[in-house]
mmCIF file of C-alpha atoms in Angstrom:
data_model
loop_
_atom_site.group_PDB
_atom_site.id
_atom_site.type_symbol
_atom_site.label_atom_id
_atom_site.label_comp_id
_atom_site.label_asym_id
_atom_site.label_seq_id
_atom_site.Cartn_x
_atom_site.Cartn_y
_atom_site.Cartn_z
ATOM 1 C CA MET A 1 13.720 -22.108 7.249
ATOM 2 C CA PRO A 2 14.478 -20.867 3.709
ATOM 3 C CA SER A 3 17.305 -18.356 3.439
ATOM 4 C CA ALA A 4 18.729 -16.123 0.724
ATOM 5 C CA SER A 5 21.933 -18.188 0.555
ATOM 6 C CA ASN A 6 19.896 -21.268 -0.476
ATOM 7 C CA GLU A 7 18.267 -19.610 -3.470
ATOM 8 C CA PRO A 8 19.364 -21.109 -6.851
ATOM 9 C CA LEU A 9 20.398 -17.689 -8.262
ATOM 10 C CA GLN A 10 22.903 -19.143 -10.782
ATOM 11 C CA GLN A 11 20.288 -21.481 -12.221
ATOM 12 C CA ILE A 12 17.723 -18.629 -12.483
ATOM 13 C CA LEU A 13 20.057 -16.075 -13.984
ATOM 14 C CA SER A 14 21.333 -18.650 -16.538
ATOM 15 C CA LYS A 15 17.935 -18.329 -18.150
ATOM 16 C CA TYR A 16 18.827 -14.756 -19.208
ATOM 17 C CA SER A 17 21.178 -13.464 -21.886
ATOM 18 C CA LEU A 18 23.409 -11.438 -19.586
ATOM 19 C CA GLU A 19 26.845 -11.599 -18.019
ATOM 20 C CA VAL A 20 26.604 -11.620 -14.234
ATOM 21 C CA LEU A 21 29.557 -10.013 -12.437
ATOM 22 C CA ASN A 22 28.154 -10.505 -8.934
ATOM 23 C CA THR A 23 24.927 -10.529 -6.915
ATOM 24 C CA ARG A 24 23.949 -8.911 -3.564
ATOM 25 C CA ASN A 25 20.908 -9.695 -1.502
ATOM 26 C CA GLU A 26 18.903 -6.623 -0.652
ATOM 27 C CA SER A 27 16.105 -8.261 1.390
ATOM 28 C CA TYR A 28 14.668 -11.649 2.139
ATOM 29 C CA LYS A 29 11.511 -12.472 4.070
ATOM 30 C CA ASP A 30 9.350 -15.580 3.988
ATOM 31 C CA LYS A 31 8.512 -16.174 0.297
ATOM 32 C CA LYS A 32 9.895 -12.881 -1.026
ATOM 33 C CA GLY A 33 13.423 -11.755 -1.880
ATOM 34 C CA VAL A 34 15.264 -8.992 -3.758
ATOM 35 C CA TRP A 35 18.838 -9.103 -5.181
ATOM 36 C CA TRP A 36 21.047 -6.559 -6.973
ATOM 37 C CA VAL A 37 22.579 -8.186 -10.048
ATOM 38 C CA LYS A 38 25.667 -6.421 -11.402
ATOM 39 C CA THR A 39 26.253 -6.699 -15.183
ATOM 40 C CA PRO A 40 28.602 -4.874 -17.537
ATOM 41 C CA GLU A 41 25.535 -2.925 -18.795
ATOM 42 C CA GLY A 42 24.561 -1.832 -15.273
ATOM 43 C CA TYR A 43 22.504 -3.184 -12.417
ATOM 44 C CA ARG A 44 19.448 -5.384 -12.668
ATOM 45 C CA ILE A 45 16.968 -6.247 -9.901
ATOM 46 C CA LEU A 46 15.949 -9.878 -9.378
ATOM 47 C CA LYS A 47 12.808 -10.457 -7.325
ATOM 48 C CA LYS A 48 11.467 -13.688 -5.829
ATOM 49 C CA ILE A 49 7.697 -13.318 -6.165
ATOM 50 C CA SER A 50 5.292 -14.539 -3.469
ATOM 51 C CA ASN A 51 2.320 -14.394 -5.822
ATOM 52 C CA SER A 52 1.180 -17.325 -7.897
ATOM 53 C CA GLU A 53 2.030 -17.442 -11.596
ATOM 54 C CA ASP A 54 -1.568 -16.557 -12.552
ATOM 55 C CA THR A 55 -1.478 -13.464 -10.257
ATOM 56 C CA LEU A 56 1.950 -12.513 -11.654
ATOM 57 C CA LYS A 57 0.440 -12.582 -15.147
ATOM 58 C CA TYR A 58 -2.270 -10.140 -13.927
ATOM 59 C CA ILE A 59 0.383 -7.854 -12.342
ATOM 60 C CA LEU A 60 2.491 -7.776 -15.489
ATOM 61 C CA SER A 61 -0.554 -7.022 -17.672
ATOM 62 C CA ALA A 62 -1.467 -4.173 -15.296
ATOM 63 C CA VAL A 63 2.082 -2.811 -15.446
ATOM 64 C CA ARG A 64 2.075 -2.945 -19.248
ATOM 65 C CA HIS A 65 -1.244 -1.047 -19.305
ATOM 66 C CA LEU A 66 0.085 1.658 -16.939
ATOM 67 C CA ASN A 67 3.346 1.913 -18.844
ATOM 68 C CA LYS A 68 1.526 2.301 -22.157
ATOM 69 C CA ASN A 69 -0.470 5.148 -20.605
ATOM 70 C CA GLY A 70 2.601 7.117 -19.411
ATOM 71 C CA ILE A 71 3.543 5.682 -16.014
ATOM 72 C CA ASN A 72 7.275 4.942 -15.672
ATOM 73 C CA ILE A 73 7.808 1.489 -14.229
ATOM 74 C CA PRO A 74 11.130 -0.401 -14.559
ATOM 75 C CA GLU A 75 11.434 -2.450 -17.712
ATOM 76 C CA VAL A 76 10.948 -6.202 -17.387
ATOM 77 C CA ILE A 77 13.881 -8.184 -18.864
ATOM 78 C CA VAL A 78 12.755 -11.283 -20.827
ATOM 79 C CA THR A 79 14.476 -14.645 -20.685
ATOM 80 C CA LYS A 80 16.298 -16.357 -23.536
ATOM 81 C CA ASP A 81 13.044 -17.955 -24.525
ATOM 82 C CA LYS A 82 11.185 -14.611 -24.411
ATOM 83 C CA SER A 83 9.306 -15.289 -21.165
ATOM 84 C CA ASP A 84 8.608 -12.410 -18.759
ATOM 85 C CA TYR A 85 9.740 -14.435 -15.737
ATOM 86 C CA VAL A 86 11.363 -17.711 -14.563
ATOM 87 C CA VAL A 87 9.405 -20.465 -12.774
ATOM 88 C CA LEU A 88 11.499 -22.774 -10.681
ATOM 89 C CA ASN A 89 10.106 -25.316 -8.222
ATOM 90 C CA GLY A 90 6.716 -23.589 -8.436
ATOM 91 C CA THR A 91 8.146 -20.128 -7.545
ATOM 92 C CA CYS A 92 8.307 -17.153 -9.897
ATOM 93 C CA TYR A 93 11.369 -14.918 -10.315
ATOM 94 C CA LEU A 94 11.270 -11.583 -12.160
ATOM 95 C CA LEU A 95 14.218 -9.586 -13.521
ATOM 96 C CA THR A 96 13.976 -5.817 -14.233
ATOM 97 C CA LYS A 97 16.290 -2.922 -14.960
ATOM 98 C CA ALA A 98 17.410 -0.914 -11.884
ATOM 99 C CA VAL A 99 16.362 2.719 -11.700
ATOM 100 C CA GLU A 100 19.014 5.251 -10.753
ATOM 101 C CA GLY A 101 17.546 8.037 -8.724
ATOM 102 C CA LYS A 102 16.500 9.262 -5.320
ATOM 103 C CA ASN A 103 13.302 8.769 -3.260
ATOM 104 C CA PRO A 104 11.276 11.956 -3.090
ATOM 105 C CA SER A 105 10.790 13.706 0.287
ATOM 106 C CA TYR A 106 7.448 14.727 1.690
ATOM 107 C CA ASP A 107 9.221 17.549 3.413
ATOM 108 C CA ILE A 108 10.198 19.262 0.143
ATOM 109 C CA PRO A 109 6.989 20.994 -1.134
ATOM 110 C CA GLN A 110 7.803 20.531 -4.819
ATOM 111 C CA GLN A 111 8.532 16.825 -4.371
ATOM 112 C CA LEU A 112 5.389 16.266 -2.293
ATOM 113 C CA GLU A 113 3.339 17.901 -5.026
ATOM 114 C CA ALA A 114 5.069 15.721 -7.644
ATOM 115 C CA VAL A 115 4.260 12.500 -5.626
ATOM 116 C CA VAL A 116 0.551 13.361 -5.253
ATOM 117 C CA LYS A 117 0.227 14.408 -8.893
ATOM 118 C CA GLU A 118 1.906 11.165 -9.991
ATOM 119 C CA LEU A 119 -0.621 9.182 -7.930
ATOM 120 C CA ALA A 120 -3.398 11.043 -9.771
ATOM 121 C CA ASN A 121 -1.652 10.177 -13.076
ATOM 122 C CA PHE A 122 -1.357 6.558 -11.951
ATOM 123 C CA HIS A 123 -5.121 6.297 -11.325
ATOM 124 C CA LYS A 124 -5.915 8.117 -14.532
ATOM 125 C CA ALA A 125 -3.646 5.782 -16.496
ATOM 126 C CA SER A 126 -5.320 2.722 -15.058
ATOM 127 C CA ARG A 127 -8.603 3.450 -16.766
ATOM 128 C CA GLY A 128 -9.548 0.979 -19.436
ATOM 129 C CA PHE A 129 -7.636 -1.906 -17.776
ATOM 130 C CA SER A 130 -9.266 -5.311 -17.624
ATOM 131 C CA PRO A 131 -7.548 -8.466 -16.371
ATOM 132 C CA LEU A 132 -6.441 -11.153 -18.821
ATOM 133 C CA PRO A 133 -8.838 -14.174 -18.933
ATOM 134 C CA ASP A 134 -6.098 -16.593 -17.793
ATOM 135 C CA SER A 135 -4.880 -14.425 -14.935
ATOM 136 C CA LYS A 136 -5.880 -14.179 -11.244
ATOM 137 C CA PRO A 137 -6.370 -10.534 -10.252
ATOM 138 C CA LYS A 138 -6.181 -9.046 -6.749
ATOM 139 C CA ILE A 139 -9.567 -7.473 -6.008
ATOM 140 C CA HIS A 140 -10.600 -4.997 -3.310
ATOM 141 C CA LEU A 141 -13.291 -3.349 -5.396
ATOM 142 C CA GLY A 142 -16.590 -3.426 -3.532
ATOM 143 C CA THR A 143 -15.209 -5.370 -0.524
ATOM 144 C CA TRP A 144 -14.606 -2.514 1.945
ATOM 145 C CA ILE A 145 -17.679 -2.806 4.116
ATOM 146 C CA GLU A 146 -17.300 -6.515 4.843
ATOM 147 C CA ASP A 147 -13.508 -6.174 5.174
ATOM 148 C CA TYR A 148 -13.657 -3.226 7.627
ATOM 149 C CA GLU A 149 -16.390 -4.914 9.727
ATOM 150 C CA GLN A 150 -14.231 -8.019 9.967
ATOM 151 C CA GLN A 151 -11.168 -6.043 11.003
ATOM 152 C CA LEU A 152 -13.111 -4.198 13.707
ATOM 153 C CA GLU A 153 -14.831 -7.271 15.130
ATOM 154 C CA ASP A 154 -11.538 -9.208 15.090
ATOM 155 C CA MET A 155 -9.885 -6.565 17.229
ATOM 156 C CA ASN A 156 -13.077 -6.274 19.384
ATOM 157 C CA SER A 157 -12.596 -9.958 20.321
ATOM 158 C CA PHE A 158 -9.173 -9.134 21.720
ATOM 159 C CA TYR A 159 -10.541 -6.067 23.497
ATOM 160 C CA LYS A 160 -13.203 -8.226 25.152
ATOM 161 C CA LYS A 161 -10.516 -10.739 26.271
ATOM 162 C CA GLU A 162 -8.538 -7.869 27.832
ATOM 163 C CA LEU A 163 -11.673 -6.645 29.660
ATOM 164 C CA ALA A 164 -12.272 -10.094 31.034
ATOM 165 C CA SER A 165 -8.673 -10.557 32.171
ATOM 166 C CA GLU A 166 -7.882 -10.003 35.855
ATOM 167 C CA SER A 167 -4.220 -9.442 35.158
ATOM 168 C CA ARG A 168 -3.925 -6.919 32.384
ATOM 169 C CA ASP A 169 -0.446 -5.676 31.471
ATOM 170 C CA GLU A 170 0.196 -2.048 30.472
ATOM 171 C CA ILE A 171 -0.646 -2.739 26.803
ATOM 172 C CA GLY A 172 -3.955 -4.398 27.851
ATOM 173 C CA LYS A 173 -4.816 -1.434 30.042
ATOM 174 C CA PHE A 174 -3.981 1.013 27.216
ATOM 175 C CA ILE A 175 -6.150 -0.887 24.666
ATOM 176 C CA THR A 176 -9.129 -1.200 27.005
ATOM 177 C CA ALA A 177 -8.958 2.565 27.534
ATOM 178 C CA GLU A 178 -8.513 3.562 23.899
ATOM 179 C CA PHE A 179 -10.264 0.939 21.804
ATOM 180 C CA PRO A 180 -13.967 1.895 22.445
ATOM 181 C CA ALA A 181 -13.648 5.370 20.855
ATOM 182 C CA PHE A 182 -11.881 3.906 17.752
ATOM 183 C CA TYR A 183 -14.439 1.090 17.524
ATOM 184 C CA SER A 184 -17.191 3.695 17.481
ATOM 185 C CA ARG A 185 -15.429 5.767 14.891
ATOM 186 C CA GLY A 186 -14.855 2.709 12.760
ATOM 187 C CA HIS A 187 -18.528 1.800 12.820
ATOM 188 C CA LYS A 188 -19.476 5.379 11.893
ATOM 189 C CA ALA A 189 -17.220 5.122 8.876
ATOM 190 C CA ILE A 190 -18.743 1.771 7.861
ATOM 191 C CA GLU A 191 -22.264 3.124 8.132
ATOM 192 C CA GLY A 192 -21.261 5.968 5.870
ATOM 193 C CA LEU A 193 -19.837 3.538 3.294
ATOM 194 C CA LYS A 194 -23.234 1.807 3.152
ATOM 195 C CA GLY A 195 -24.563 4.962 1.466
ATOM 196 C CA THR A 196 -24.800 5.535 -2.284
ATOM 197 C CA GLU A 197 -21.488 7.356 -2.668
ATOM 198 C CA TYR A 198 -19.269 4.295 -2.176
ATOM 199 C CA ARG A 199 -21.573 1.962 -4.198
ATOM 200 C CA ASP A 200 -21.738 4.468 -7.087
ATOM 201 C CA TRP A 201 -17.979 4.833 -7.255
ATOM 202 C CA VAL A 202 -17.508 1.064 -7.208
ATOM 203 C CA GLU A 203 -19.986 0.633 -10.070
ATOM 204 C CA LYS A 204 -18.288 3.404 -12.024
ATOM 205 C CA VAL A 205 -14.791 1.713 -11.677
ATOM 206 C CA LYS A 206 -16.282 -1.681 -12.621
ATOM 207 C CA LYS A 207 -17.191 -0.067 -15.945
ATOM 208 C CA THR A 208 -14.149 2.114 -16.525
ATOM 209 C CA GLY A 209 -11.421 -0.012 -14.980
ATOM 210 C CA GLY A 210 -9.228 1.102 -12.107
ATOM 211 C CA LEU A 211 -6.051 0.053 -10.301
ATOM 212 C CA CYS A 212 -4.555 0.913 -6.931
ATOM 213 C CA HIS A 213 -0.886 0.442 -6.158
ATOM 214 C CA GLN A 214 -1.568 -0.147 -2.399
ATOM 215 C CA ASP A 215 1.824 1.346 -1.288
ATOM 216 C CA PHE A 216 2.230 4.425 -3.430
ATOM 217 C CA ALA A 217 4.702 6.161 -1.150
ATOM 218 C CA ALA A 218 8.096 7.873 -1.253
ATOM 219 C CA GLY A 219 9.874 4.612 -0.570
ATOM 220 C CA ASN A 220 8.445 3.083 -3.756
ATOM 221 C CA LEU A 221 9.173 6.066 -6.025
ATOM 222 C CA PHE A 222 12.374 7.269 -7.614
ATOM 223 C CA ILE A 223 13.109 10.682 -9.137
ATOM 224 C CA THR A 224 15.870 10.346 -11.784
ATOM 225 C CA ALA A 225 18.486 12.906 -12.649
ATOM 226 C CA SER A 226 16.354 14.019 -15.587
ATOM 227 C CA GLY A 227 13.374 14.595 -13.282
ATOM 228 C CA ASP A 228 11.286 11.574 -14.311
ATOM 229 C CA MET A 229 9.388 9.735 -11.593
ATOM 230 C CA TYR A 230 9.454 5.921 -11.548
ATOM 231 C CA VAL A 231 7.058 3.661 -9.651
ATOM 232 C CA ILE A 232 8.395 0.404 -8.191
ATOM 233 C CA ASP A 233 7.136 -2.486 -6.131
ATOM 234 C CA THR A 234 3.958 -3.207 -8.021
ATOM 235 C CA ASP A 235 3.491 -6.709 -6.463
ATOM 236 C CA SER A 236 0.360 -5.684 -4.540
ATOM 237 C CA ILE A 237 -1.453 -3.839 -7.346
ATOM 238 C CA THR A 238 -5.184 -4.365 -6.998
ATOM 239 C CA LEU A 239 -8.524 -3.509 -8.611
ATOM 240 C CA ASP A 240 -10.125 -0.788 -6.502
ATOM 241 C CA ILE A 241 -11.326 2.824 -6.355
ATOM 242 C CA PRO A 242 -8.605 5.535 -6.117
ATOM 243 C CA ALA A 243 -9.670 6.431 -2.511
ATOM 244 C CA ARG A 244 -7.657 3.420 -1.234
ATOM 245 C CA ASP A 245 -4.367 4.844 -2.406
ATOM 246 C CA ILE A 246 -5.283 8.432 -1.386
ATOM 247 C CA ARG A 247 -6.072 7.322 2.160
ATOM 248 C CA LYS A 248 -2.878 5.281 2.415
ATOM 249 C CA LEU A 249 -0.724 8.105 1.215
ATOM 250 C CA LEU A 250 -2.396 10.609 3.540
ATOM 251 C CA ASN A 251 -1.874 8.319 6.489
ATOM 252 C CA LYS A 252 1.799 7.805 5.602
ATOM 253 C CA ILE A 253 2.461 11.551 5.288
ATOM 254 C CA MET A 254 0.637 12.470 8.506
ATOM 255 C CA LYS A 255 2.218 9.580 10.376
ATOM 256 C CA LYS A 256 5.667 10.909 9.366
ATOM 257 C CA ARG A 257 4.682 14.326 10.669
ATOM 258 C CA GLY A 258 3.286 12.866 13.941
ATOM 259 C CA LYS A 259 -0.138 14.522 13.492
ATOM 260 C CA TRP A 260 -2.823 15.482 10.981
ATOM 261 C CA ASP A 261 -2.404 18.896 9.398
ATOM 262 C CA ILE A 262 -5.517 20.422 7.917
ATOM 263 C CA GLU A 263 -3.766 22.837 5.580
ATOM 264 C CA LEU A 264 -1.419 20.198 4.335
ATOM 265 C CA THR A 265 -4.407 17.951 3.735
ATOM 266 C CA ARG A 266 -6.064 20.750 1.704
ATOM 267 C CA LYS A 267 -2.954 21.098 -0.471
ATOM 268 C CA ILE A 268 -2.694 17.346 -1.069
ATOM 269 C CA LEU A 269 -6.331 17.095 -2.114
ATOM 270 C CA ALA A 270 -5.865 20.051 -4.475
ATOM 271 C CA TYR A 271 -2.717 18.491 -6.053
ATOM 272 C CA TYR A 272 -4.623 15.276 -6.680
ATOM 273 C CA GLN A 273 -7.666 17.026 -8.052
ATOM 274 C CA SER A 274 -5.509 18.865 -10.633
ATOM 275 C CA GLY A 275 -4.493 15.572 -12.142
ATOM 276 C CA ASN A 276 -7.462 13.266 -11.705
ATOM 277 C CA PRO A 277 -10.567 15.249 -10.639
ATOM 278 C CA LEU A 278 -12.965 13.513 -8.271
ATOM 279 C CA THR A 279 -16.632 14.484 -7.652
ATOM 280 C CA SER A 280 -17.777 15.801 -4.293
ATOM 281 C CA SER A 281 -19.421 12.505 -3.547
ATOM 282 C CA GLU A 282 -16.223 10.642 -4.296
ATOM 283 C CA TRP A 283 -14.336 12.928 -1.955
ATOM 284 C CA GLN A 284 -16.910 11.959 0.724
ATOM 285 C CA VAL A 285 -15.772 8.377 0.321
ATOM 286 C CA VAL A 286 -12.171 9.478 0.872
ATOM 287 C CA LYS A 287 -13.359 11.183 4.073
ATOM 288 C CA LEU A 288 -15.087 7.985 5.281
ATOM 289 C CA ASP A 289 -11.957 5.928 4.561
ATOM 290 C CA ILE A 290 -9.675 8.292 6.575
ATOM 291 C CA MET A 291 -12.342 8.278 9.287
ATOM 292 C CA PHE A 292 -11.853 4.503 9.738
ATOM 293 C CA PRO A 293 -8.996 4.087 12.266
ATOM 294 C CA HIS A 294 -6.706 2.098 9.959
ATOM 295 C CA LEU A 295 -3.536 3.023 11.846
ATOM 296 C CA PHE A 296 -4.826 2.034 15.329
ATOM 297 C CA ILE A 297 -6.491 -1.200 14.087
ATOM 298 C CA GLY A 298 -3.331 -2.065 12.204
ATOM 299 C CA ALA A 299 -1.121 -1.554 15.273
ATOM 300 C CA MET A 300 -3.510 -3.666 17.371
ATOM 301 C CA ASN A 301 -3.447 -6.383 14.721
ATOM 302 C CA LYS A 302 0.386 -6.340 14.586
ATOM 303 C CA TYR A 303 0.583 -6.700 18.379
ATOM 304 C CA TYR A 304 -1.963 -9.504 18.873
ATOM 305 C CA TYR A 305 -0.769 -11.546 15.874
ATOM 306 C CA LYS A 306 2.910 -10.769 16.637
ATOM 307 C CA ARG A 307 3.491 -9.878 12.993
ATOM 308 C CA GLU A 308 6.922 -8.360 13.624
ATOM 309 C CA LYS A 309 8.931 -11.357 14.726
ATOM 310 C CA GLU A 310 11.858 -9.323 16.077
ATOM 311 C CA TRP A 311 9.801 -6.809 18.011
ATOM 312 C CA THR A 312 9.520 -6.821 21.815
ATOM 313 C CA ASN A 313 6.333 -5.818 23.697
ATOM 314 C CA ALA A 314 8.023 -2.398 24.175
ATOM 315 C CA ASN A 315 8.234 -1.997 20.374
ATOM 316 C CA TYR A 316 4.545 -2.819 19.920
ATOM 317 C CA PHE A 317 3.526 -0.521 22.807
ATOM 318 C CA LYS A 318 5.562 2.350 21.326
ATOM 319 C CA ARG A 319 3.811 1.871 17.969
ATOM 320 C CA LEU A 320 0.360 1.741 19.535
ATOM 321 C CA LYS A 321 0.969 4.964 21.484
ATOM 322 C CA GLU A 322 2.365 6.699 18.399
ATOM 323 C CA VAL A 323 -0.548 5.873 16.133
ATOM 324 C CA THR A 324 -3.084 6.726 18.867
ATOM 325 C CA VAL A 325 -1.667 10.264 19.080
ATOM 326 C CA ILE A 326 -1.870 10.621 15.302
ATOM 327 C CA GLU A 327 -5.407 9.214 15.058
ATOM 328 C CA LYS A 328 -6.669 11.610 17.684
ATOM 329 C CA THR A 329 -5.531 14.649 15.699
ATOM 330 C CA ILE A 330 -7.792 13.844 12.762
ATOM 331 C CA SER A 331 -11.003 15.385 14.164
ATOM 332 C CA PRO A 332 -10.495 18.916 12.794
ATOM 333 C CA VAL A 333 -9.853 17.464 9.260
ATOM 334 C CA LEU A 334 -13.032 15.352 9.425
ATOM 335 C CA ASP A 335 -15.095 18.203 10.901
ATOM 336 C CA LYS A 336 -14.020 20.661 8.180
ATOM 337 C CA PHE A 337 -13.625 18.219 5.316
ATOM 338 C CA GLU A 338 -16.360 19.791 3.199
ATOM 339 C CA SER A 339 -14.467 23.113 3.257
ATOM 340 C CA ILE A 340 -11.210 21.584 2.068
ATOM 341 C CA ILE A 341 -12.643 19.451 -0.730
ATOM 342 C CA PRO A 342 -11.293 20.834 -4.033
ATOM 343 C CA LYS A 343 -13.939 22.705 -6.004
#
């Protein structure tokens, strides 16, 4: 198994014009890693990238486009030979400046507003972007229906196995009781996405250009002492409609609260609308995306594929129960969505 201690950091950092005082590993998992690099000029961040070189070229071109249009993203440090990254044994390594600041809090109203408005700015700034010819972009644009159907049917196969089992454990019993309602809700969302609203928005973004961060959340944002907000961890940036990021942020905020809050949802939608106005039909697509039970399906997927190597069955069961409670509180938001869409 690869480990952080086996990484050739000295060889990688020798490619840069900087004096390294020391390094400290921040995280290491599979094909990804992050290190703090201390220099006389301050800290730098070294990242081992799991993406291919062609995909990294796409990510960096997207970052440059966003940065040019006013989004603060940590500066990439070039090598001695003016390259944006180092390639060693087929793996890419990227060095950036470290940002000094604090993660915003969803519990502080002004900071929550700043997060949502920055997401709107991010989407607005992404307009006009088109991938470089020699790059390999990540694309979710226009793929939702097929992707969501596949996710649902994949979990449906596990549900059917649980039904057929004569010796279900407590997780199996829980899933057989809860899955049918979420399966139905998921199909209702998919049927809605087959309408013109989703297709029209996809076609619009194909013409204008559009990027989604995929994890635009407090943990990937920093507010500096001067009040500027920086966006980090752009490795998953993809071509898609803004609804993807809006849904993910809403789910994160409501998950942290333990339930959906209709008044808070109204405020978040209004904050976003003030920075990057959506049409009523585009907001309908957001509604359909939050209708799809992403949290429950995601927790099931984690459990059946044992994606968290250190977790016990008790950990998986706890997560399943938590997201089920949250998912079941969304009904009032969906029922009254038309009344909370920003005008």
